[in-house]
PDB file of C-alpha atoms in Angstrom:
ATOM      1  CA  MET A  51      64.126 113.584 118.671  1.00 84.00           C
ATOM      2  CA  GLU A  52      60.546 112.419 119.117  1.00 89.00           C
ATOM      3  CA  GLU A  53      57.867 113.013 116.503  1.00 91.00           C
ATOM      4  CA  CYS A  54      55.872 115.330 118.800  1.00 91.00           C
ATOM      5  CA  ASP A  55      59.010 117.471 119.284  1.00 91.00           C
ATOM      6  CA  VAL A  56      59.525 117.620 115.522  1.00 92.00           C
ATOM      7  CA  ILE A  57      55.944 118.777 114.988  1.00 94.00           C
ATOM      8  CA  ARG A  58      56.255 121.502 117.642  1.00 93.00           C
ATOM      9  CA  THR A  59      59.582 122.649 116.183  1.00 94.00           C
ATOM     10  CA  LEU A  60      58.316 122.759 112.609  1.00 95.00           C
ATOM     11  CA  ALA A  61      55.165 124.582 113.730  1.00 95.00           C
ATOM     12  CA  ALA A  62      57.314 127.266 115.359  1.00 95.00           C
ATOM     13  CA  LEU A  63      59.279 127.704 112.135  1.00 95.00           C
ATOM     14  CA  GLY A  64      56.082 127.723 110.081  1.00 95.00           C
ATOM     15  CA  GLN A  65      55.491 131.414 110.773  1.00 96.00           C
ATOM     16  CA  PRO A  66      57.366 133.794 108.410  1.00 96.00           C
ATOM     17  CA  LEU A  67      58.779 136.184 111.021  1.00 96.00           C
ATOM     18  CA  ARG A  68      59.880 133.378 113.326  1.00 97.00           C
ATOM     19  CA  LEU A  69      61.672 131.753 110.410  1.00 97.00           C
ATOM     20  CA  LYS A  70      63.454 135.060 109.669  1.00 97.00           C
ATOM     21  CA  VAL A  71      64.443 135.454 113.314  1.00 97.00           C
ATOM     22  CA  PHE A  72      65.759 131.903 113.494  1.00 97.00           C
ATOM     23  CA  ARG A  73      67.718 132.311 110.268  1.00 96.00           C
ATOM     24  CA  ALA A  74      69.212 135.565 111.562  1.00 97.00           C
ATOM     25  CA  LEU A  75      70.353 133.724 114.689  1.00 97.00           C
ATOM     26  CA  ILE A  76      71.845 130.949 112.562  1.00 96.00           C
ATOM     27  CA  VAL A  77      73.850 133.548 110.629  1.00 96.00           C
ATOM     28  CA  ALA A  78      74.986 135.185 113.885  1.00 96.00           C
ATOM     29  CA  GLY A  79      76.393 131.863 115.057  1.00 96.00           C
ATOM     30  CA  ARG A  80      77.568 131.275 118.587  1.00 94.00           C
ATOM     31  CA  ASP A  81      77.823 135.025 119.281  1.00 94.00           C
ATOM     32  CA  GLY A  82      74.050 135.376 119.086  1.00 96.00           C
ATOM     33  CA  LEU A  83      72.120 138.631 118.881  1.00 96.00           C
ATOM     34  CA  THR A  84      70.430 141.021 121.253  1.00 95.00           C
ATOM     35  CA  PRO A  85      66.725 141.703 120.791  1.00 95.00           C
ATOM     36  CA  GLY A  86      67.527 145.326 119.935  1.00 94.00           C
ATOM     37  CA  THR A  87      69.863 144.304 117.139  1.00 95.00           C
ATOM     38  CA  MET A  88      67.308 141.834 115.747  1.00 96.00           C
ATOM     39  CA  SER A  89      64.452 144.309 116.031  1.00 96.00           C
ATOM     40  CA  GLU A  90      66.395 146.909 114.097  1.00 95.00           C
ATOM     41  CA  ALA A  91      67.770 144.530 111.467  1.00 95.00           C
ATOM     42  CA  LEU A  92      64.395 142.875 110.823  1.00 95.00           C
ATOM     43  CA  GLU A  93      62.423 146.119 111.198  1.00 95.00           C
ATOM     44  CA  VAL A  94      60.098 144.545 113.749  1.00 95.00           C
ATOM     45  CA  PRO A  95      58.653 146.197 116.863  1.00 96.00           C
ATOM     46  CA  ALA A  96      60.283 144.977 120.072  1.00 94.00           C
ATOM     47  CA  ALA A  97      57.014 143.595 121.483  1.00 95.00           C
ATOM     48  CA  THR A  98      56.359 141.581 118.329  1.00 96.00           C
ATOM     49  CA  LEU A  99      59.901 140.225 118.334  1.00 96.00           C
ATOM     50  CA  SER A 100      59.609 139.304 122.004  1.00 95.00           C
ATOM     51  CA  PHE A 101      56.480 137.253 121.318  1.00 96.00           C
ATOM     52  CA  HIS A 102      58.165 135.336 118.502  1.00 96.00           C
ATOM     53  CA  LEU A 103      61.371 134.746 120.466  1.00 96.00           C
ATOM     54  CA  LYS A 104      59.247 133.270 123.246  1.00 96.00           C
ATOM     55  CA  GLU A 105      57.633 130.892 120.751  1.00 96.00           C
ATOM     56  CA  LEU A 106      61.020 129.859 119.335  1.00 97.00           C
ATOM     57  CA  ALA A 107      62.373 129.306 122.851  1.00 96.00           C
ATOM     58  CA  GLY A 108      59.311 127.233 123.729  1.00 94.00           C
ATOM     59  CA  ALA A 109      60.038 125.004 120.751  1.00 94.00           C
ATOM     60  CA  GLY A 110      63.632 124.643 121.911  1.00 94.00           C
ATOM     61  CA  LEU A 111      65.076 126.436 118.892  1.00 96.00           C
ATOM     62  CA  VAL A 112      66.700 129.350 120.710  1.00 97.00           C
ATOM     63  CA  THR A 113      68.422 129.897 124.009  1.00 96.00           C
ATOM     64  CA  GLN A 114      68.615 133.073 126.034  1.00 95.00           C
ATOM     65  CA  GLU A 115      71.488 134.263 128.199  1.00 94.00           C
ATOM     66  CA  ARG A 116      71.895 137.393 130.264  1.00 92.00           C
ATOM     67  CA  ALA A 117      75.180 139.216 129.667  1.00 86.00           C
ATOM     68  CA  SER A 118      75.381 142.184 131.990  1.00 89.00           C
ATOM     69  CA  ARG A 119      72.226 144.201 131.244  1.00 90.00           C
ATOM     70  CA  HIS A 120      71.648 142.611 127.824  1.00 90.00           C
ATOM     71  CA  LEU A 121      69.901 139.449 126.734  1.00 93.00           C
ATOM     72  CA  ILE A 122      71.664 137.398 124.100  1.00 97.00           C
ATOM     73  CA  TYR A 123      69.652 134.984 121.989  1.00 97.00           C
ATOM     74  CA  ARG A 124      71.310 132.130 120.150  1.00 97.00           C
ATOM     75  CA  ALA A 125      70.063 129.427 117.840  1.00 97.00           C
ATOM     76  CA  ASP A 126      70.174 126.033 119.505  1.00 96.00           C
ATOM     77  CA  PHE A 127      72.361 124.241 116.982  1.00 95.00           C
ATOM     78  CA  GLU A 128      71.966 120.859 118.681  1.00 94.00           C
ATOM     79  CA  ARG A 129      68.200 121.099 118.354  1.00 93.00           C
ATOM     80  CA  MET A 130      68.472 122.234 114.742  1.00 93.00           C
ATOM     81  CA  ASN A 131      70.803 119.348 113.913  1.00 92.00           C
ATOM     82  CA  ALA A 132      68.484 116.889 115.657  1.00 92.00           C
ATOM     83  CA  LEU A 133      65.587 118.179 113.556  1.00 92.00           C
ATOM     84  CA  VAL A 134      67.545 117.874 110.316  1.00 90.00           C
ATOM     85  CA  GLY A 135      68.714 114.416 111.371  1.00 88.00           C
ATOM     86  CA  PHE A 136      65.154 113.306 112.057  1.00 90.00           C
ATOM     87  CA  LEU A 137      63.949 114.643 108.710  1.00 88.00           C
ATOM     88  CA  THR A 138      66.737 112.994 106.730  1.00 84.00           C
ATOM     89  CA  ARG A 139      66.924 109.691 108.578  1.00 82.00           C
ATOM     90  CA  ASN A 140      66.506 106.865 106.080  1.00 77.00           C
ATOM     91  CA  CYS A 141      66.818 109.373 103.267  1.00 77.00           C
ATOM     92  CA  CYS A 142      66.581 107.956  99.762  1.00 76.00           C
ATOM     93  CA  GLN A 143      66.001 104.448 101.139  1.00 73.00           C
ATOM     94  CA  GLY A 144      69.703 103.971 101.767  1.00 66.00           C
ATOM     95  CA  GLU A 145      70.764 105.077  98.288  1.00 70.00           C
ATOM     96  CA  ALA A 146      73.152 107.956  97.730  1.00 68.00           C
ATOM     97  CA  CYS A 147      71.271 111.245  97.672  1.00 69.00           C
ATOM     98  CA  LEU A 148      71.638 113.823  94.955  1.00 65.00           C
ATOM     99  CA  PRO A 149      74.553 116.168  95.468  1.00 65.00           C
ATOM    100  CA  ALA A 150      73.281 119.355  97.090  1.00 60.00           C
ATOM    101  CA  ALA A 151      74.321 121.531  94.144  1.00 55.00           C
ATOM    102  CA  ALA A 152      72.425 119.348  91.676  1.00 54.00           C
ATOM    103  CA  ALA A 153      69.318 119.370  93.848  1.00 54.00           C
ATOM    104  CA  LEU A 154      69.359 123.163  94.016  1.00 58.00           C
ATOM    105  CA  CYS A 155      69.700 123.430  90.243  1.00 58.00           C
ATOM    106  CA  GLY A 156      66.796 121.042  89.650  1.00 57.00           C
ATOM    107  CA  GLU A 157      68.986 118.397  88.008  1.00 55.00           C
ATOM    108  CA  PRO A 158      67.957 114.734  88.327  1.00 52.00           C
TER     109      PRO A 158
END
C-alpha cells in the first residue's frame, strides 16, 4: 500500500459516521449489509448513508454488489489488512510488541 493510499483511507475513516458504518460492515463479515439495514441500525437517513458509503467506496474500504434488487455492501478486508500492515510495518523497531491485552489495560 502506498502512502497516498494510506492517507486517503485514513481520511475516509476520520469521519465519525463513516467509521461507524465501516465497523458495522466489519462485524457483518463476508455477508455484508444492505443500505436499508445499515440506515435502520445506525439511525441515519438513507441519503446521508449513501453519501458516506460512496466516500468509503472511493477510499477502497467497501465493495458493493447487486443481489437481485438489493445492494450489498461489504468491508474490503484485503484493503483493511493492507492498511493495518502498513501502519504496523517495522513496529517496535523489530522488538516484540506488547501483548494486545496488556496494551489495552495500559500495562507497560
